[in-house]
mmCIF file of C-alpha atoms and ligand atoms in Angstrom:
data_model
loop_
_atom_site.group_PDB
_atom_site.id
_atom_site.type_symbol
_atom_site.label_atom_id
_atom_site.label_comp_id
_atom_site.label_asym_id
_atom_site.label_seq_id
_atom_site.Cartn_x
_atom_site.Cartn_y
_atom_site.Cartn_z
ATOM 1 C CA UNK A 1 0.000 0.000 0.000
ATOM 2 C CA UNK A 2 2.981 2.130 1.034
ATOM 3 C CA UNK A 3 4.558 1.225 -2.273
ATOM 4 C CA UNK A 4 1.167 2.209 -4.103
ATOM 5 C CA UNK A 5 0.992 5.559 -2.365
ATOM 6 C CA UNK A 6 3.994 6.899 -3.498
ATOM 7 C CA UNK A 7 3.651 5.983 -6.886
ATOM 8 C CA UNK A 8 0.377 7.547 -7.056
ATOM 9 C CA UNK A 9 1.964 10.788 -5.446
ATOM 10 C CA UNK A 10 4.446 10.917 -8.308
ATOM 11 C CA UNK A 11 2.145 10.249 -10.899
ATOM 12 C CA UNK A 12 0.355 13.438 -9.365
ATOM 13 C CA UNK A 13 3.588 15.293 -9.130
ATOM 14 C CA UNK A 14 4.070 14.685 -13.088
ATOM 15 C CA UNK A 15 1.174 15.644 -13.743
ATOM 16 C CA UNK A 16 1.388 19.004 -11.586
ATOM 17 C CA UNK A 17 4.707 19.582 -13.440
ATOM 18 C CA UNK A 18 2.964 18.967 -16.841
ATOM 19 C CA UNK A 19 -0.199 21.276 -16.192
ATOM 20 C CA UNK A 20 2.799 23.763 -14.502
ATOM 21 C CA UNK A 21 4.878 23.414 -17.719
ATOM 22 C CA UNK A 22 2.142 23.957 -20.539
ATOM 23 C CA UNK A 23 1.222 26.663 -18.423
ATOM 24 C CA UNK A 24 4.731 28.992 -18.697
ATOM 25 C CA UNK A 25 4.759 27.539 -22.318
ATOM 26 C CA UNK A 26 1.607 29.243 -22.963
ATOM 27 C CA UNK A 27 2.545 32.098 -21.097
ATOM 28 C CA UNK A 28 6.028 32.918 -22.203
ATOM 29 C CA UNK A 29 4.692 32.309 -25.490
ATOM 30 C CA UNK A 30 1.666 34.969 -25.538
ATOM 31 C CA UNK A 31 4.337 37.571 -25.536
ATOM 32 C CA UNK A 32 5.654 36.175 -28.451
ATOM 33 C CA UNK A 33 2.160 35.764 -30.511
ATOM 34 C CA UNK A 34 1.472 39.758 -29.798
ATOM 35 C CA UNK A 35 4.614 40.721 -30.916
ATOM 36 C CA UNK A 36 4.825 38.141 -33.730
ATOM 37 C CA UNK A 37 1.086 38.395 -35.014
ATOM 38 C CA UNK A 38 0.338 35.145 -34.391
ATOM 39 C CA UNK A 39 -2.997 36.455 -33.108
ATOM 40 C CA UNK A 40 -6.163 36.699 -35.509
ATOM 41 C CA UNK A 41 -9.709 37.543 -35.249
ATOM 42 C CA UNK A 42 -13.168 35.726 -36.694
ATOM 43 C CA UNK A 43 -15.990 37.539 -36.816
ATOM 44 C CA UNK A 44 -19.380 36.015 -36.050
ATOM 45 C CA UNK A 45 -22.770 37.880 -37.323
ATOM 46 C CA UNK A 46 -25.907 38.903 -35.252
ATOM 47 C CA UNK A 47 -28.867 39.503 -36.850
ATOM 48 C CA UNK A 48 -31.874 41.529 -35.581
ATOM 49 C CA UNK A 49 -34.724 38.812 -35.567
ATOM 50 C CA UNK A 50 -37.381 41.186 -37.096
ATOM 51 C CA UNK A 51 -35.938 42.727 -40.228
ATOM 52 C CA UNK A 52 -32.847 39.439 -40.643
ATOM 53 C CA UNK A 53 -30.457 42.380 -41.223
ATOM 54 C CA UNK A 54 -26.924 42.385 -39.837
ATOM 55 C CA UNK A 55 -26.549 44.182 -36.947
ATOM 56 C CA UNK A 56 -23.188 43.438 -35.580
ATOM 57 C CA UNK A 57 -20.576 40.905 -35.361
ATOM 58 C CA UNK A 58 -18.036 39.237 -32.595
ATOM 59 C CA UNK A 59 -15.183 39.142 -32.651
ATOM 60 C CA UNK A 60 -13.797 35.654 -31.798
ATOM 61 C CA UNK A 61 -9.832 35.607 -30.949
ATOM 62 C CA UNK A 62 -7.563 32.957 -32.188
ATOM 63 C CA UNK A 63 -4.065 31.957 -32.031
ATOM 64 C CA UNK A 64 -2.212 30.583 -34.792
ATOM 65 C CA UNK A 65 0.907 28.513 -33.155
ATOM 66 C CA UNK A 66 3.805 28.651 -35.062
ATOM 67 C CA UNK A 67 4.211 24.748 -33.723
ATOM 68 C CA UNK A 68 1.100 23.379 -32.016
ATOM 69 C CA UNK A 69 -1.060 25.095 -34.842
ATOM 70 C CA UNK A 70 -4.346 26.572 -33.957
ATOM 71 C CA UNK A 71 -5.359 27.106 -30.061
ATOM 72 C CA UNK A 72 -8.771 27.987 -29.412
ATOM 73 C CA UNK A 73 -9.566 30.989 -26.452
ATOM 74 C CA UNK A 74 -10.225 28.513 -23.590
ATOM 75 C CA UNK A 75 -7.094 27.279 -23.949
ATOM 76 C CA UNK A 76 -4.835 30.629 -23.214
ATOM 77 C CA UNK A 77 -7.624 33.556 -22.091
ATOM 78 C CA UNK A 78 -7.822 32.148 -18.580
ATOM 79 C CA UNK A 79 -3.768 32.141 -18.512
ATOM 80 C CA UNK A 80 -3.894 35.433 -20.089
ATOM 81 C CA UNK A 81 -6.092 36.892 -16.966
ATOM 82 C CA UNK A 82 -3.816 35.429 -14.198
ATOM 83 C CA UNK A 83 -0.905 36.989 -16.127
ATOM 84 C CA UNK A 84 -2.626 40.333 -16.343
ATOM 85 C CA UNK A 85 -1.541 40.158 -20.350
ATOM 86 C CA UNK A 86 -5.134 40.373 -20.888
ATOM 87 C CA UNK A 87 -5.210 43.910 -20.612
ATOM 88 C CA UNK A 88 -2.454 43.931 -23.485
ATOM 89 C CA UNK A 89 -4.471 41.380 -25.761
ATOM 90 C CA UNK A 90 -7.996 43.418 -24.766
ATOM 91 C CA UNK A 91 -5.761 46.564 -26.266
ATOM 92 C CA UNK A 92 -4.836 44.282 -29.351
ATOM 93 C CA UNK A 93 -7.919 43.183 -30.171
ATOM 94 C CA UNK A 94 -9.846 46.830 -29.738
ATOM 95 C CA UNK A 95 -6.930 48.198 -32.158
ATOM 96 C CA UNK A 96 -7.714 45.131 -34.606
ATOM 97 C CA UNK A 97 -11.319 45.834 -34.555
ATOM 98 C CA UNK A 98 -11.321 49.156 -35.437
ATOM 99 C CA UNK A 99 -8.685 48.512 -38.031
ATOM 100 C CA UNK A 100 -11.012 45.847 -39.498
ATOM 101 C CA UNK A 101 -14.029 48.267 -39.603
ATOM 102 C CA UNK A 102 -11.784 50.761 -41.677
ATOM 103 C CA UNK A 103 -10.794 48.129 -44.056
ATOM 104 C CA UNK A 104 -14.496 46.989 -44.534
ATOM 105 C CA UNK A 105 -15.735 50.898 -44.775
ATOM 106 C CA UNK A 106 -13.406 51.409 -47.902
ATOM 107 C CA UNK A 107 -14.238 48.118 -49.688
ATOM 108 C CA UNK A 108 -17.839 49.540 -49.328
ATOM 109 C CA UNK A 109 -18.992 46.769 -46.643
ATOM 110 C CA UNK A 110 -20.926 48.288 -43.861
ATOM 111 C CA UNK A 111 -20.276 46.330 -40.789
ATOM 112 C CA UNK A 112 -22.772 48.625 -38.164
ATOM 113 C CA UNK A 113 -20.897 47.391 -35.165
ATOM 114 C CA UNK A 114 -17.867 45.062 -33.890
ATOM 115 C CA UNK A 115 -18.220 43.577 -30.429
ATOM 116 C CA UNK A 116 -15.044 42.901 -28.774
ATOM 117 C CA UNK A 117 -15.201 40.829 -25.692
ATOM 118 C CA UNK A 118 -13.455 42.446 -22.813
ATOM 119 C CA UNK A 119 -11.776 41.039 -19.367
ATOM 120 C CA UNK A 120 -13.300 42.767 -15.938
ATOM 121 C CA UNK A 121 -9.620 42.781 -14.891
ATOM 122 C CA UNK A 122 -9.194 45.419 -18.043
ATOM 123 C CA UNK A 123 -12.244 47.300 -16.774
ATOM 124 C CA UNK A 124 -11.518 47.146 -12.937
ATOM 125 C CA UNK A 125 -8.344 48.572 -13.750
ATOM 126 C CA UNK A 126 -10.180 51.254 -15.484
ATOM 127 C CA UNK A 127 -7.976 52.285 -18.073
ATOM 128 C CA UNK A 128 -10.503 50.414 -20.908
ATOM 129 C CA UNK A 129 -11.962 53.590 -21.563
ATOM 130 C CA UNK A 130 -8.902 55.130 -22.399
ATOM 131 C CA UNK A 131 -7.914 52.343 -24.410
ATOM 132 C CA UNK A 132 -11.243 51.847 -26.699
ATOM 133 C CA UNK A 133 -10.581 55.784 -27.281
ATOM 134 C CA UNK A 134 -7.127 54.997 -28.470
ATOM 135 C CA UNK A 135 -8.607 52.655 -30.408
ATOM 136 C CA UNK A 136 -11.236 54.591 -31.872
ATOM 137 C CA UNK A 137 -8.962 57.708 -32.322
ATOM 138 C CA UNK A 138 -6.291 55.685 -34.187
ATOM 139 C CA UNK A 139 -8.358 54.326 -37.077
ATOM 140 C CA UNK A 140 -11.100 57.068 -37.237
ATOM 141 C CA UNK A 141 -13.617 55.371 -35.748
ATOM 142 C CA UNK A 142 -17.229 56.755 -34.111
ATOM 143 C CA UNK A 143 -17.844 55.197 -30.974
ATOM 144 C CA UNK A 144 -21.076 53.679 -31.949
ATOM 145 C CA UNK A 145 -19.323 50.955 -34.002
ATOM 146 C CA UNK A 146 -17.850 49.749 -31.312
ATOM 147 C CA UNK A 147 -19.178 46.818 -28.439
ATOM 148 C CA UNK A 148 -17.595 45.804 -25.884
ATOM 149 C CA UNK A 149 -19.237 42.267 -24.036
ATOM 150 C CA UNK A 150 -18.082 41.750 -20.810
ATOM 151 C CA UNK A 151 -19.204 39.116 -18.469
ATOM 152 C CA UNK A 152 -21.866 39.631 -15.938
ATOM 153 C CA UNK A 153 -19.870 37.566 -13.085
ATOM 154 C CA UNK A 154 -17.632 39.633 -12.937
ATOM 155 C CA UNK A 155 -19.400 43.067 -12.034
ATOM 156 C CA UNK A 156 -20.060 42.411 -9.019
ATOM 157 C CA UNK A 157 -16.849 43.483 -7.141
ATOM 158 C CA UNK A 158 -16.019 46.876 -7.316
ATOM 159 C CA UNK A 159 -19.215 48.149 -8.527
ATOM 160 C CA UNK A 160 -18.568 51.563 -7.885
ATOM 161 C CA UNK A 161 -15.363 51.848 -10.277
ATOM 162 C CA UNK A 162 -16.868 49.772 -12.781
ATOM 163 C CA UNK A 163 -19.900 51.201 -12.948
ATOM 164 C CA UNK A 164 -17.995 54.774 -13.470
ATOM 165 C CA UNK A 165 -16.002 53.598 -15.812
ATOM 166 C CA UNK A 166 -18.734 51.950 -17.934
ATOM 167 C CA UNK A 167 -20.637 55.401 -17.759
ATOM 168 C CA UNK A 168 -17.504 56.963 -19.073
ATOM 169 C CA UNK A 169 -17.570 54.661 -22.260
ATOM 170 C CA UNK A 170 -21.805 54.707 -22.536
ATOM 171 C CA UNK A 171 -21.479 58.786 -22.426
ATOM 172 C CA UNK A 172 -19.152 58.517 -25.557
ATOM 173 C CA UNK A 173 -21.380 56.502 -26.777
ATOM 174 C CA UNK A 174 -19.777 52.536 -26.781
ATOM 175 C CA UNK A 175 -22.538 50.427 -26.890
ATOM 176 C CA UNK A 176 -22.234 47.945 -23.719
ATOM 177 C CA UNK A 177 -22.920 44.038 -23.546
ATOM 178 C CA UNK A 178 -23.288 42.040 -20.780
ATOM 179 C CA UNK A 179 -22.230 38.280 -22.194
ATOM 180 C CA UNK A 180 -23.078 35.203 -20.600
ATOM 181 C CA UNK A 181 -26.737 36.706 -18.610
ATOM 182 C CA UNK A 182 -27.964 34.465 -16.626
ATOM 183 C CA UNK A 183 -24.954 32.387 -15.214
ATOM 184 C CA UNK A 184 -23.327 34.202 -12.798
ATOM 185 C CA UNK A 185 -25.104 35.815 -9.391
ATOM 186 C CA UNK A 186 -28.306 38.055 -8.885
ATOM 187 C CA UNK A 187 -26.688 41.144 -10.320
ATOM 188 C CA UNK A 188 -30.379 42.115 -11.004
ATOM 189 C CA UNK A 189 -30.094 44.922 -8.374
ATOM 190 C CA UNK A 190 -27.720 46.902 -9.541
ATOM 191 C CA UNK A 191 -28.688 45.879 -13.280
ATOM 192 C CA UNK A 192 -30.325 49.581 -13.415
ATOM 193 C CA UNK A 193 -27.272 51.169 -12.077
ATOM 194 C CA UNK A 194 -25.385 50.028 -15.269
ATOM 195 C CA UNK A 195 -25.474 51.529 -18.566
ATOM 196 C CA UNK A 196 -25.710 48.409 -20.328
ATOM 197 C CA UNK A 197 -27.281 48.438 -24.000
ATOM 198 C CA UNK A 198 -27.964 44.194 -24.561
ATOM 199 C CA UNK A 199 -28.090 41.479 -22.419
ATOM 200 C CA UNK A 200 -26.690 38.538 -24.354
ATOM 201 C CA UNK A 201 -28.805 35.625 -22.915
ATOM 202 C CA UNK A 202 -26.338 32.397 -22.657
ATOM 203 C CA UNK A 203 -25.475 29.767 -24.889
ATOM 204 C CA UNK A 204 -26.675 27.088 -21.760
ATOM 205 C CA UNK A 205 -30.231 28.483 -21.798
ATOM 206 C CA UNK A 206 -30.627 28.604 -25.583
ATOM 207 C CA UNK A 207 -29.856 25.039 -26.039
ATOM 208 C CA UNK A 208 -33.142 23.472 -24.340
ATOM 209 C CA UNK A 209 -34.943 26.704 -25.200
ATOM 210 C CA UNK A 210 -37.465 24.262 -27.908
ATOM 211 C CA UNK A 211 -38.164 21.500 -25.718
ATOM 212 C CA UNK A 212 -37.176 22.508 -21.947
ATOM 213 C CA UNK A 213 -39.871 23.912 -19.549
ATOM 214 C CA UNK A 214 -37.204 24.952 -17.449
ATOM 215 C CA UNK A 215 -34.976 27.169 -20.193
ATOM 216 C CA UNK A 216 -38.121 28.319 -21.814
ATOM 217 C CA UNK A 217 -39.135 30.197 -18.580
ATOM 218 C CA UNK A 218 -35.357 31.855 -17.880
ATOM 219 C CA UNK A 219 -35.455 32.845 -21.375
ATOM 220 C CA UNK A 220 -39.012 34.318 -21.040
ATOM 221 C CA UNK A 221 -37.725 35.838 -17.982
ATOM 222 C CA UNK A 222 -34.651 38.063 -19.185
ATOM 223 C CA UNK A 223 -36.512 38.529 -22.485
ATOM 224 C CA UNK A 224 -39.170 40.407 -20.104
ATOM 225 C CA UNK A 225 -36.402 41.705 -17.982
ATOM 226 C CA UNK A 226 -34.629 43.492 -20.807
ATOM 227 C CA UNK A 227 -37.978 45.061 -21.647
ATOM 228 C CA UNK A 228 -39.047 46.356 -18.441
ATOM 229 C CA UNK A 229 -35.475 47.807 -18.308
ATOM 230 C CA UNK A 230 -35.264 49.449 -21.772
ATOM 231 C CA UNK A 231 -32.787 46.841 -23.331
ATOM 232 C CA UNK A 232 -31.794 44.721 -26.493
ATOM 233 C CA UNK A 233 -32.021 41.199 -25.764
ATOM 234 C CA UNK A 234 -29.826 38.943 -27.647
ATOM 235 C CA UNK A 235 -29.485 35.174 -27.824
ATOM 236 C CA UNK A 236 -26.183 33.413 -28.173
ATOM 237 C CA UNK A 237 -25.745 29.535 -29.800
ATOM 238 C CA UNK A 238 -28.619 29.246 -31.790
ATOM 239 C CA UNK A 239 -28.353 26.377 -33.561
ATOM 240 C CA UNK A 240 -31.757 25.450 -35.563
ATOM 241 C CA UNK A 241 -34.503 26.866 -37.075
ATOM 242 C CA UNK A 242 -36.877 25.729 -33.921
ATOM 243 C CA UNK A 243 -34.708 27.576 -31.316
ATOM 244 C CA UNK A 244 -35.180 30.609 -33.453
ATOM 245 C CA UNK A 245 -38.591 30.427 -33.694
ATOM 246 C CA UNK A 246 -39.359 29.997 -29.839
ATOM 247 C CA UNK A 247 -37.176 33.175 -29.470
ATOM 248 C CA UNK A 248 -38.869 35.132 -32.364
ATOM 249 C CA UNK A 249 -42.309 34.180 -30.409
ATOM 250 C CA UNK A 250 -40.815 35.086 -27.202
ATOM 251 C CA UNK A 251 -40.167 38.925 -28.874
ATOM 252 C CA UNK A 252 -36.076 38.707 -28.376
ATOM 253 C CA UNK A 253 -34.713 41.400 -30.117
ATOM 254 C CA UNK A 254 -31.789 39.014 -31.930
ATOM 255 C CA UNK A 255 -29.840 36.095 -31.900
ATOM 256 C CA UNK A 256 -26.022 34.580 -33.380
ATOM 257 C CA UNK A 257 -24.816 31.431 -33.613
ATOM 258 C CA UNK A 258 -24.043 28.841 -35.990
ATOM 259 C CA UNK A 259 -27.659 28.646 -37.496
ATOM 260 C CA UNK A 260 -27.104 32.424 -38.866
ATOM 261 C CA UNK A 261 -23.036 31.745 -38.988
ATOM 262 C CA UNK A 262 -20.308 29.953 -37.856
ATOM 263 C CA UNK A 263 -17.331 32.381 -36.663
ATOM 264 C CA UNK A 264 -16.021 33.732 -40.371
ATOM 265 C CA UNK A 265 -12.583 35.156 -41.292
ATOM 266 C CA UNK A 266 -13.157 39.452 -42.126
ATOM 267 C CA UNK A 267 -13.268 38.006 -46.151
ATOM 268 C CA UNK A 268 -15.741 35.167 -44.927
ATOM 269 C CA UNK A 269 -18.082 37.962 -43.808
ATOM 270 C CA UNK A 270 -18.447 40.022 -47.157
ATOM 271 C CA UNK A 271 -19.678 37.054 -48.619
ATOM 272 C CA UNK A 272 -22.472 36.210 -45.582
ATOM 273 C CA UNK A 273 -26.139 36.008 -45.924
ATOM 274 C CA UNK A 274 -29.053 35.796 -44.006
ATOM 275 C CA UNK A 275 -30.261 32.563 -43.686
ATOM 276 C CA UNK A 276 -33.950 31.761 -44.416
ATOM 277 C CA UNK A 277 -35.813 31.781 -41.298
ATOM 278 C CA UNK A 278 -39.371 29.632 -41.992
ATOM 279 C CA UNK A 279 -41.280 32.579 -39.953
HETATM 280 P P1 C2E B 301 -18.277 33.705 -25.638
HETATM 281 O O1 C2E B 301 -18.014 35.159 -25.537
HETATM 282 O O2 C2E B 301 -19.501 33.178 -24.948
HETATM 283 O O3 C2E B 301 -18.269 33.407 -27.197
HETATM 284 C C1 C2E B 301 -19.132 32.524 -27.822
HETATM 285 C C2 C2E B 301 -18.465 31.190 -28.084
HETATM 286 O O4 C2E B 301 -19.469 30.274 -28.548
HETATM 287 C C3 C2E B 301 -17.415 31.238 -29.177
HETATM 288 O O5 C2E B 301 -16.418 30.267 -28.883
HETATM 289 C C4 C2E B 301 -18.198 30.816 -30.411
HETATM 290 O O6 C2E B 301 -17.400 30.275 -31.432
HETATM 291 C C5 C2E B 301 -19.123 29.775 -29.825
HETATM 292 N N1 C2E B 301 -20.370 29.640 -30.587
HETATM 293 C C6 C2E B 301 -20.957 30.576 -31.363
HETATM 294 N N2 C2E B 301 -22.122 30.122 -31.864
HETATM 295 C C7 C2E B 301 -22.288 28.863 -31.404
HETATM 296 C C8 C2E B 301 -23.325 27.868 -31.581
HETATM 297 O O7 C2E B 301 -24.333 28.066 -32.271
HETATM 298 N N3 C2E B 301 -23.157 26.689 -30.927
HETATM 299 C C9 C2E B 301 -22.076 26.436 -30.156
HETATM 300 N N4 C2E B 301 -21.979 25.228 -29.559
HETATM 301 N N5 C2E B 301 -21.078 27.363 -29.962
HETATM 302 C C10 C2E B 301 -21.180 28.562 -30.581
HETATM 303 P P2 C2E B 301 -14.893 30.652 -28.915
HETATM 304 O O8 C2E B 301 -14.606 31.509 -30.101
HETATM 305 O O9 C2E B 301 -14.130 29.384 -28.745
HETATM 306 O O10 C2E B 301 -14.711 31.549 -27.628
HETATM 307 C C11 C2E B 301 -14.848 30.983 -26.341
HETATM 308 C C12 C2E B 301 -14.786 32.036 -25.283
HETATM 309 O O11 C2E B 301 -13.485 32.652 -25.239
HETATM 310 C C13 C2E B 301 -15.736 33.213 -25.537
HETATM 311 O O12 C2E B 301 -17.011 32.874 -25.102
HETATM 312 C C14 C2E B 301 -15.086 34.312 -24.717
HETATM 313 O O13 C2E B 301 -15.442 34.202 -23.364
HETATM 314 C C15 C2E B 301 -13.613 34.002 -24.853
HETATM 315 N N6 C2E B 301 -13.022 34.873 -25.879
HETATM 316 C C16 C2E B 301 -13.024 34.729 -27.216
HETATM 317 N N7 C2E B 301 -12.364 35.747 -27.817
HETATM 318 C C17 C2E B 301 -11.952 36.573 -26.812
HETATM 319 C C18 C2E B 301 -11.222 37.800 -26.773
HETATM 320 O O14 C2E B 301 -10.847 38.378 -27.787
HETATM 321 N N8 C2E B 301 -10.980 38.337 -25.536
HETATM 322 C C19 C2E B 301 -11.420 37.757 -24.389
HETATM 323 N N9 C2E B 301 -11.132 38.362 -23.222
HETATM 324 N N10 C2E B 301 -12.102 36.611 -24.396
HETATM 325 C C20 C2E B 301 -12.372 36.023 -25.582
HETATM 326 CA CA1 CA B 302 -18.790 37.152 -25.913
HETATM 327 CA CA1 CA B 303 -21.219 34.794 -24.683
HETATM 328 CA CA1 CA B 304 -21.407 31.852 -23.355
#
């Protein structure tokens, strides 16, 4: 048993050392992939469920590894927050945005609005509205074609400087997301403190949102929610023409996901169309 024990402590060891290992890998090599341009966007549409017309896309970050080839987000955002290099790759990707919004403008592609999903460590540390400014300033940019989707978790500490902060950006008119409503705590309190513009309703809740009793009565509920508070309601991951009925009935504003489009490259997008919605 002894014998067993310590094998089974150095198998966890290894693995610590493994996890440990990838982790500086990652790391080290994030500095790298900003400075090196490994770093790309995809932009995925949003349509406005009434008239089917674009009304914005995401923008969906990707790295291209010189060696392990392409990592998805999951795999280096959460590394990137403990590092505090998200702030840098927030600042990258607000930069890219607006560059890409440029490009489209002169090929005589209107794109109304880019949503760029932002850490709460970049807003706690409240130099994002500085930074979408730079941003904005640099390429020529109105405010208005910018989005910034940040995650409703994470408002709730420091509400105060947060909430400033986001008024600074609303007042120069950023339009304001919050991703991912409806998983994190009751931030429904302050909800009316915050000048948020959409509440993007979760991809967790759309997914039963045709057949679940359960998801069709949160979905109901922040649909009503968004109403009551003067906000656009938009639903993430729809997938089929059913889901995007049930919303359509439900009166949510819009929806994205791979039933309208999968994440496309900035040429991908030119070539996008609506797709035909039995309704
Ligand atoms: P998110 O903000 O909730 O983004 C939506 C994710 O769902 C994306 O995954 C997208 O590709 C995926 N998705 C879109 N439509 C569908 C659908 O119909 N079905 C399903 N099953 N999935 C769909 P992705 O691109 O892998 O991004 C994962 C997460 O990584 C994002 O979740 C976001 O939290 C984070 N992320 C992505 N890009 C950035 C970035 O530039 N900065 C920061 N801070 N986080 C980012
Ligand atoms: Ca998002
Ligand atoms: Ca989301
Ligand atoms: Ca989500």
């Amino acid at each position: 048993a002894k014998e067993q024990g310590r094998n089974s402590f150095q198998y966890f060891t290894d693995e610590l050392n493994l996890a440990a290992h990838e982790w500086l890998s990652i790391e080290n090599g994030l500095h790298q992939a900003l400075e090196r341009n490994e770093l790309f966007l995809l932009y995925q549409p949003q349509i406005d469920l009434k008239s089917r017309r674009l009304i914005g896309v995401e923008a969906l970050i990707r790295w291209r590894h010189p060696e392990r080839g392409l990592i998805m987000p999951d795999k280096f955002i959460p590394i990137a927050e403990q590092s505090g290099l998200i702030v840098n790759l927030g600042r990258w990707c607000l930069d890219t945005a607006c560059r890409q919004i440029r490009a489209w403008d002169s090929e005589n592609f209107y794109v109304p609005r880019v949503a760029v999903n932002i850490s709460a460590r970049h807003v706690r540390n409240s130099r994002i509205s500085e930074d979408v400014c730079a941003a904005l300033a640099a390429h020529g940019v109105e405010p208005g074609r910018i989005g910034i989707e940040i995650t409703e978790h994470t408002l709730l500490e420091n509400v105060d400087t947060i909430s400033h902060t986001l008024n600074d950006m609303h007042r120069r008119g950023t339009y304001l997301a919050l991703d991912d409503f409806g998983t994190g705590y009751s931030s429904l309190g302050y909800l009316k403190l915050l000048p948020v513009d959409e509440l993007k309703i979760d991809r967790s809740f759309i997914r039963g949102v045709a057949e679940r009793d359960d998801d069709i009565a949160i979905v109901k509920a922040v649909i009503a929610l968004g109403k009551t508070l003067g906000k656009k309601v938009l639903a993430e991951g729809v997938e089929n023409f059913e889901q995007a009925g049930v919303l359509e009935a439900l009166g949510c504003d819009a929806i994205q996901g791979y039933l309208v489009a999968k994440p496309l490259s900035s040429v991908e997008v030119k070539s996008w169309t609506a797709p035909p919605l039995p309704f």
